Amino acid sequence: MPFVGDHLSFTRRRFVQGVAAGSALLGLGLHAAPTRAEQLQARLGPKVLSGTRFDLTYSPLKVNFTGKERFATAINGSVPAPILRWKEGDTVTLKVTNNLAEDASIHWHGIILPSDQDGVPHVSNGFKGIRPGESFTYRFQVQQSGTYWYHSHSGFQEQTGAYGVIVIDPKEPEPFTYDRDYVVMLSDWNDEDPSRIYAKLKKLSDYYNRRERTLSDALADIDKMGWEGFLNARQMWNEMRMSDRDISDVTGYTYTFLMNGVAPADGWLGLFKRGERVRLCFVNGSAMTFFDVRIPGLKMTVVAADGQYIEPVTVDEFRMGVAETYDVIVEPSDDRAYTIFAQAIDRSGYARGTLTPDPALTAEVPEMDPAPILGHMDMGMDMGMDMGMDMGMMGHGMHGMNHGGMKMGHDMSGMQHGGMKQRLPMGSGPAGYGSKRPVVHAPTEYGPHIDMRADAARYRLDDPGIGLRDNGRRVLTYADLRNLGKTPDPREPEREIDLHLTGNMARYMWSINGVKYADAEPIHMKYGERLRINLINDTMMNHPIHLHGMWSDLETGDPDHIPRKHTVIVQPGARISYLVTADAMGGWAYHCHLLYHMAGMFRKVIVS
Amino acid sequence: MKKFKKTLLSLLSLLAMATLNPVAQAAMEDDPTLAKVMINQLEHRYTDGPDPLVLEGEAWIGKDLHKAWFKIDAARVNGKTEELEVQALYSRAVAPFWDLQVGLRQDFRPKPDQTWLALGLKGLAPYWFETDVAAFVSDEGQFVLRGQFEYELLFTQQLILSPEVTFNLYARDDKKRDIGAGLADMQAGLRLRYEFVREFAPYVGVNWNRKFGETAGLARAAGEKADDVQFVIGIRAWF
Ligand SMILES: [Cu+2]
């Protein structure tokens, strides 16, 4: 990059790479040299706590990930927090003590439990947060197995270190085998105070975007497509006053991306013996960052999504929205080191780790892919084709899906259309296939708080997403997700709720159906009902939407094997649907899991 | 007039408090009260005569859709304030990219003072033109239409060229202030800045002042130039 002074490139390099784990985790600063053993220890990630009784204590911890000392919000003196290992069927007791100067809380992400144990202040039944100096004891029976996580649901603590992984061992053996397992927790650390980040985004929403279009981009485009082509290509963006380079709100300009709490300067270390099958439990515990994960040289077999078994899919790469989890199995057969490479969606940095039979071996770190650029489809724009038909799965609508190189993963030809329709509520669609209702924008979606509406929002289940399309690798998509067992609740939905994810990027305001949380009525669900939620993304950002307390049964096109998720990515300008069985009484949080979107893009759900 | 100054001072101190303490307000509140101070231009202009030091700035305090907004335009020559214009406005979002602004404008210099009612529309026009169009009615019955437009051209993420233009249209002659009715003056600028960080950028540029019609005639009669190109050097900053 011309014109970029040394000052900036140095700063950038430092943020992106961070400092060596030895000094970071031990809080020693740059100049005190840790011993080799300490260095190695610091690269192994957080420790594991197992059993049925846990004492977790919040306290400030001095850390150094970037060369600057900062205070993190640590649990048991660790960032990330300790890995909790539970067993399905056990009743766990977790005493959480708050030694911070402000209120704290812990939410057990993706865990099915009573509302009063869910840990969201003023949303979960009777829970008001944990005051400084006080403790709260959570107690519930573990009814599931797999990989989940826990984090604070108070203030911005999730950004400053209050997150950890939960692995629940199943009662019955897993439907796959492995010789050892590792947790891989991805997160985004920053030295700035999170409230300052939020304030900066409100004052200048592209503050952290250091990849805006420049004159040389324009000249290159003119060269390629001529003046007319250039003006046409720019027209929509210029009229909408939006940037096609707007991928992440907060970027590697301030973030240092961590893998198991280790900065990329040396990276997390996972050891294996040659020929072993290794299960990697990936969790995206970031505040704001989507990661694209791959291990060059290894195929990954995805065996679980959001803790739930799926039919194994072998891929080269997968995207993790904030708060999603994936379990993969790898079989490193060579006696060499491999890099676990997790690049941020906007390619402003990466987290990395090394999987190796010998700590002395190193593996090559790949170059990051080019930064993605948004297209018209990502803005939910009609591309001049018959896109009105929704899911494109019922007969003729299929044409819509074929456009742009995206085909549904499954063969629909065997479907019995006639028989199915009779069981459906008006205007809906059968379970497993998404809604057939047209996209309609509510009157509340018009005004100074909303900058776009995706009129041609389509189901894009087998679209791997911005930056991953046609990259030559086999990338996991939602269309690949099929529950390993039968659909747990095969009922047809009795009703549908449309939720539009809305906002104004420039003003940095976020809402649902144009109404922010502070002004919104709760969403009511009838206990025991089966309903469909249609999410329509009327923004240019990916939003990971998380429903507490109940599963989001994602409609990926196979009614018999509907996968269960707790967090669902809604791609920009797209729609997606899932079914919910309202089998958990009480108050539940329902929100976008991007930390700086959450305050507005949030709803309380009440099941009664 | 004293009252106006007092109100302005207390509002400005509130603004200072809010900008210095952003942590306390933004604790996960969806729409915290925030404040921003912008020095758009603080520059030295090189002229044939004594060189003016010019400040053009803005500040706001408020929430997503409602803000108190302040604007200042000042010029000092030889240690003396020759131009000072201050606006205090209520700013309300009326469209995704537009704010409606109403309030008072006070011209302290040149003398005599003049008080105006202000009504403006500020925002981002299609094709990325930063726009501020306002109408002013003074206590002397004068009516002014002012337009300001700015564009940004990125050579790199840090090296940015910004052309801008400002004009003033007057409804009637104002002999006291050497102004004639119609398009009175226009200022066009071209500034090249380097953003060391987002908040701080020094720049160099040129500034072209041009007076028109009756106003130009009055300037010439007073021995001033109606057309002047200046080299400028300055800083742009916000927090
Ligand atoms: Cu969001």
mmCIF file of C-alpha atoms in Angstrom, chain A residues 108-263:
data_model
loop_
_atom_site.group_PDB
_atom_site.id
_atom_site.type_symbol
_atom_site.label_atom_id
_atom_site.label_comp_id
_atom_site.label_asym_id
_atom_site.label_seq_id
_atom_site.Cartn_x
_atom_site.Cartn_y
_atom_site.Cartn_z
ATOM 1 C CA TRP A 108 -25.086 -20.776 29.366
ATOM 2 C CA HIS A 109 -25.264 -20.439 25.616
ATOM 3 C CA GLY A 110 -27.309 -23.113 23.856
ATOM 4 C CA ILE A 111 -28.121 -24.983 27.062
ATOM 5 C CA ILE A 112 -31.705 -26.118 27.569
ATOM 6 C CA LEU A 113 -32.628 -25.151 31.118
ATOM 7 C CA PRO A 114 -35.307 -23.348 33.157
ATOM 8 C CA SER A 115 -35.641 -19.623 32.473
ATOM 9 C CA ASP A 116 -34.475 -18.613 35.948
ATOM 10 C CA GLN A 117 -31.117 -20.357 35.317
ATOM 11 C CA ASP A 118 -30.460 -18.747 31.924
ATOM 12 C CA GLY A 119 -28.650 -15.741 33.349
ATOM 13 C CA VAL A 120 -29.899 -12.761 31.350
ATOM 14 C CA PRO A 121 -30.502 -9.856 33.746
ATOM 15 C CA HIS A 122 -34.085 -8.547 33.664
ATOM 16 C CA VAL A 123 -35.123 -11.030 30.970
ATOM 17 C CA SER A 124 -34.681 -14.464 32.580
ATOM 18 C CA ASN A 125 -37.328 -15.155 35.228
ATOM 19 C CA GLY A 126 -36.415 -13.442 38.484
ATOM 20 C CA PHE A 127 -32.771 -12.846 37.558
ATOM 21 C CA LYS A 128 -31.442 -9.333 38.093
ATOM 22 C CA GLY A 129 -27.733 -9.933 37.577
ATOM 23 C CA ILE A 130 -25.034 -10.537 40.180
ATOM 24 C CA ARG A 131 -24.112 -7.435 42.175
ATOM 25 C CA PRO A 132 -20.479 -6.651 43.012
ATOM 26 C CA GLY A 133 -19.306 -8.753 45.939
ATOM 27 C CA GLU A 134 -22.248 -11.117 45.675
ATOM 28 C CA SER A 135 -22.703 -14.553 44.215
ATOM 29 C CA PHE A 136 -25.423 -16.488 42.484
ATOM 30 C CA THR A 137 -25.722 -20.251 42.382
ATOM 31 C CA TYR A 138 -27.013 -21.809 39.193
ATOM 32 C CA ARG A 139 -28.329 -25.356 39.384
ATOM 33 C CA PHE A 140 -29.896 -27.345 36.588
ATOM 34 C CA GLN A 141 -29.953 -30.755 35.011
ATOM 35 C CA VAL A 142 -27.905 -31.213 31.862
ATOM 36 C CA GLN A 143 -30.240 -32.603 29.210
ATOM 37 C CA GLN A 144 -28.005 -32.559 26.158
ATOM 38 C CA SER A 145 -24.468 -33.247 24.985
ATOM 39 C CA GLY A 146 -21.996 -31.544 22.703
ATOM 40 C CA THR A 147 -20.055 -28.287 22.435
ATOM 41 C CA TYR A 148 -21.495 -25.059 23.839
ATOM 42 C CA TRP A 149 -20.183 -22.028 25.634
ATOM 43 C CA TYR A 150 -20.852 -19.570 28.387
ATOM 44 C CA HIS A 151 -20.413 -15.829 28.598
ATOM 45 C CA SER A 152 -21.438 -12.725 30.463
ATOM 46 C CA HIS A 153 -24.742 -11.135 29.478
ATOM 47 C CA SER A 154 -23.945 -7.870 31.270
ATOM 48 C CA GLY A 155 -22.616 -4.706 29.672
ATOM 49 C CA PHE A 156 -19.694 -5.238 27.324
ATOM 50 C CA GLN A 157 -18.010 -7.913 29.479
ATOM 51 C CA GLU A 158 -18.197 -10.419 26.664
ATOM 52 C CA GLN A 159 -15.771 -8.223 24.722
ATOM 53 C CA THR A 160 -13.300 -7.971 27.571
ATOM 54 C CA GLY A 161 -12.780 -11.675 28.246
ATOM 55 C CA ALA A 162 -15.859 -13.163 29.926
ATOM 56 C CA TYR A 163 -16.326 -16.244 27.737
ATOM 57 C CA GLY A 164 -15.487 -19.945 27.997
ATOM 58 C CA VAL A 165 -16.305 -23.291 26.404
ATOM 59 C CA ILE A 166 -18.627 -26.003 27.713
ATOM 60 C CA VAL A 167 -18.185 -29.565 26.485
ATOM 61 C CA ILE A 168 -20.846 -32.043 27.578
ATOM 62 C CA ASP A 169 -20.003 -35.721 27.360
ATOM 63 C CA PRO A 170 -22.981 -37.799 26.196
ATOM 64 C CA LYS A 171 -24.613 -40.647 28.091
ATOM 65 C CA GLU A 172 -24.540 -42.821 24.998
ATOM 66 C CA PRO A 173 -21.292 -43.004 23.040
ATOM 67 C CA GLU A 174 -20.961 -40.519 20.214
ATOM 68 C CA PRO A 175 -21.812 -41.713 16.697
ATOM 69 C CA PHE A 176 -18.186 -41.076 15.744
ATOM 70 C CA THR A 177 -14.849 -42.021 17.191
ATOM 71 C CA TYR A 178 -11.770 -40.026 18.034
ATOM 72 C CA ASP A 179 -8.570 -40.454 19.996
ATOM 73 C CA ARG A 180 -8.385 -37.029 21.576
ATOM 74 C CA ASP A 181 -10.297 -33.801 21.558
ATOM 75 C CA TYR A 182 -9.459 -30.132 21.783
ATOM 76 C CA VAL A 183 -11.493 -27.055 22.289
ATOM 77 C CA VAL A 184 -10.805 -24.234 19.818
ATOM 78 C CA MET A 185 -12.264 -20.982 21.102
ATOM 79 C CA LEU A 186 -12.012 -18.018 18.725
ATOM 80 C CA SER A 187 -12.342 -14.503 20.031
ATOM 81 C CA ASP A 188 -11.540 -10.855 19.322
ATOM 82 C CA TRP A 189 -9.497 -8.917 21.832
ATOM 83 C CA ASN A 190 -9.075 -5.158 21.833
ATOM 84 C CA ASP A 191 -7.180 -2.699 24.005
ATOM 85 C CA GLU A 192 -9.840 -0.006 23.728
ATOM 86 C CA ASP A 193 -12.674 0.306 26.166
ATOM 87 C CA PRO A 194 -15.703 -1.322 24.454
ATOM 88 C CA SER A 195 -17.933 1.624 25.265
ATOM 89 C CA ARG A 196 -15.464 3.759 23.331
ATOM 90 C CA ILE A 197 -15.758 1.429 20.345
ATOM 91 C CA TYR A 198 -19.514 1.777 20.506
ATOM 92 C CA ALA A 199 -19.282 5.571 20.766
ATOM 93 C CA LYS A 200 -16.890 5.724 17.816
ATOM 94 C CA LEU A 201 -19.234 3.613 15.679
ATOM 95 C CA LYS A 202 -22.084 5.995 16.486
ATOM 96 C CA LYS A 203 -19.930 8.998 15.541
ATOM 97 C CA LEU A 204 -18.326 7.546 12.422
ATOM 98 C CA SER A 205 -19.795 4.173 11.500
ATOM 99 C CA ASP A 206 -16.954 3.176 9.158
ATOM 100 C CA TYR A 207 -14.308 4.167 11.704
ATOM 101 C CA TYR A 208 -12.682 0.725 11.704
ATOM 102 C CA ASN A 209 -13.043 0.078 7.991
ATOM 103 C CA ARG A 210 -9.632 0.657 6.453
ATOM 104 C CA ARG A 211 -10.588 -0.787 3.084
ATOM 105 C CA GLU A 212 -12.902 1.830 1.637
ATOM 106 C CA ARG A 213 -12.826 2.298 -2.128
ATOM 107 C CA THR A 214 -9.984 4.452 -3.361
ATOM 108 C CA LEU A 215 -9.201 6.266 -6.558
ATOM 109 C CA SER A 216 -7.054 3.391 -7.783
ATOM 110 C CA ASP A 217 -9.977 0.972 -7.310
ATOM 111 C CA ALA A 218 -12.063 3.306 -9.450
ATOM 112 C CA LEU A 219 -9.364 3.549 -12.116
ATOM 113 C CA ALA A 220 -8.977 -0.220 -12.199
ATOM 114 C CA ASP A 221 -12.745 -0.597 -12.631
ATOM 115 C CA ILE A 222 -12.836 1.966 -15.436
ATOM 116 C CA ASP A 223 -10.004 0.139 -17.105
ATOM 117 C CA LYS A 224 -11.899 -3.120 -16.857
ATOM 118 C CA MET A 225 -15.451 -2.069 -17.705
ATOM 119 C CA GLY A 226 -15.168 1.344 -19.305
ATOM 120 C CA TRP A 227 -16.719 4.555 -18.046
ATOM 121 C CA GLU A 228 -20.270 3.499 -18.710
ATOM 122 C CA GLY A 229 -19.862 0.136 -17.047
ATOM 123 C CA PHE A 230 -18.167 1.775 -14.115
ATOM 124 C CA LEU A 231 -20.910 4.340 -13.614
ATOM 125 C CA ASN A 232 -23.577 1.665 -13.897
ATOM 126 C CA ALA A 233 -21.801 -0.552 -11.405
ATOM 127 C CA ARG A 234 -21.441 2.290 -8.937
ATOM 128 C CA GLN A 235 -24.927 3.688 -9.426
ATOM 129 C CA MET A 236 -26.766 1.670 -6.790
ATOM 130 C CA TRP A 237 -24.080 2.196 -4.168
ATOM 131 C CA ASN A 238 -23.847 5.905 -4.866
ATOM 132 C CA GLU A 239 -27.581 6.342 -4.680
ATOM 133 C CA MET A 240 -27.913 4.243 -1.537
ATOM 134 C CA ARG A 241 -24.878 5.950 0.005
ATOM 135 C CA MET A 242 -23.529 2.611 1.127
ATOM 136 C CA SER A 243 -20.146 1.003 0.815
ATOM 137 C CA ASP A 244 -19.654 -2.346 -0.860
ATOM 138 C CA ARG A 245 -16.566 -2.721 1.350
ATOM 139 C CA ASP A 246 -18.590 -2.622 4.533
ATOM 140 C CA ILE A 247 -18.048 -6.140 5.850
ATOM 141 C CA SER A 248 -17.291 -5.822 9.563
ATOM 142 C CA ASP A 249 -18.122 -2.958 11.896
ATOM 143 C CA VAL A 250 -15.077 -3.571 14.067
ATOM 144 C CA THR A 251 -11.960 -4.939 12.407
ATOM 145 C CA GLY A 252 -8.334 -5.946 12.811
ATOM 146 C CA TYR A 253 -7.603 -2.230 12.898
ATOM 147 C CA THR A 254 -8.250 -2.540 16.625
ATOM 148 C CA TYR A 255 -8.804 -6.275 17.171
ATOM 149 C CA THR A 256 -6.242 -8.951 17.880
ATOM 150 C CA PHE A 257 -7.833 -12.285 17.096
ATOM 151 C CA LEU A 258 -7.233 -15.043 19.604
ATOM 152 C CA MET A 259 -7.376 -18.820 19.432
ATOM 153 C CA ASN A 260 -7.863 -20.266 22.920
ATOM 154 C CA GLY A 261 -6.635 -16.947 24.251
ATOM 155 C CA VAL A 262 -3.391 -16.989 22.281
ATOM 156 C CA ALA A 263 -2.499 -14.201 19.843
#
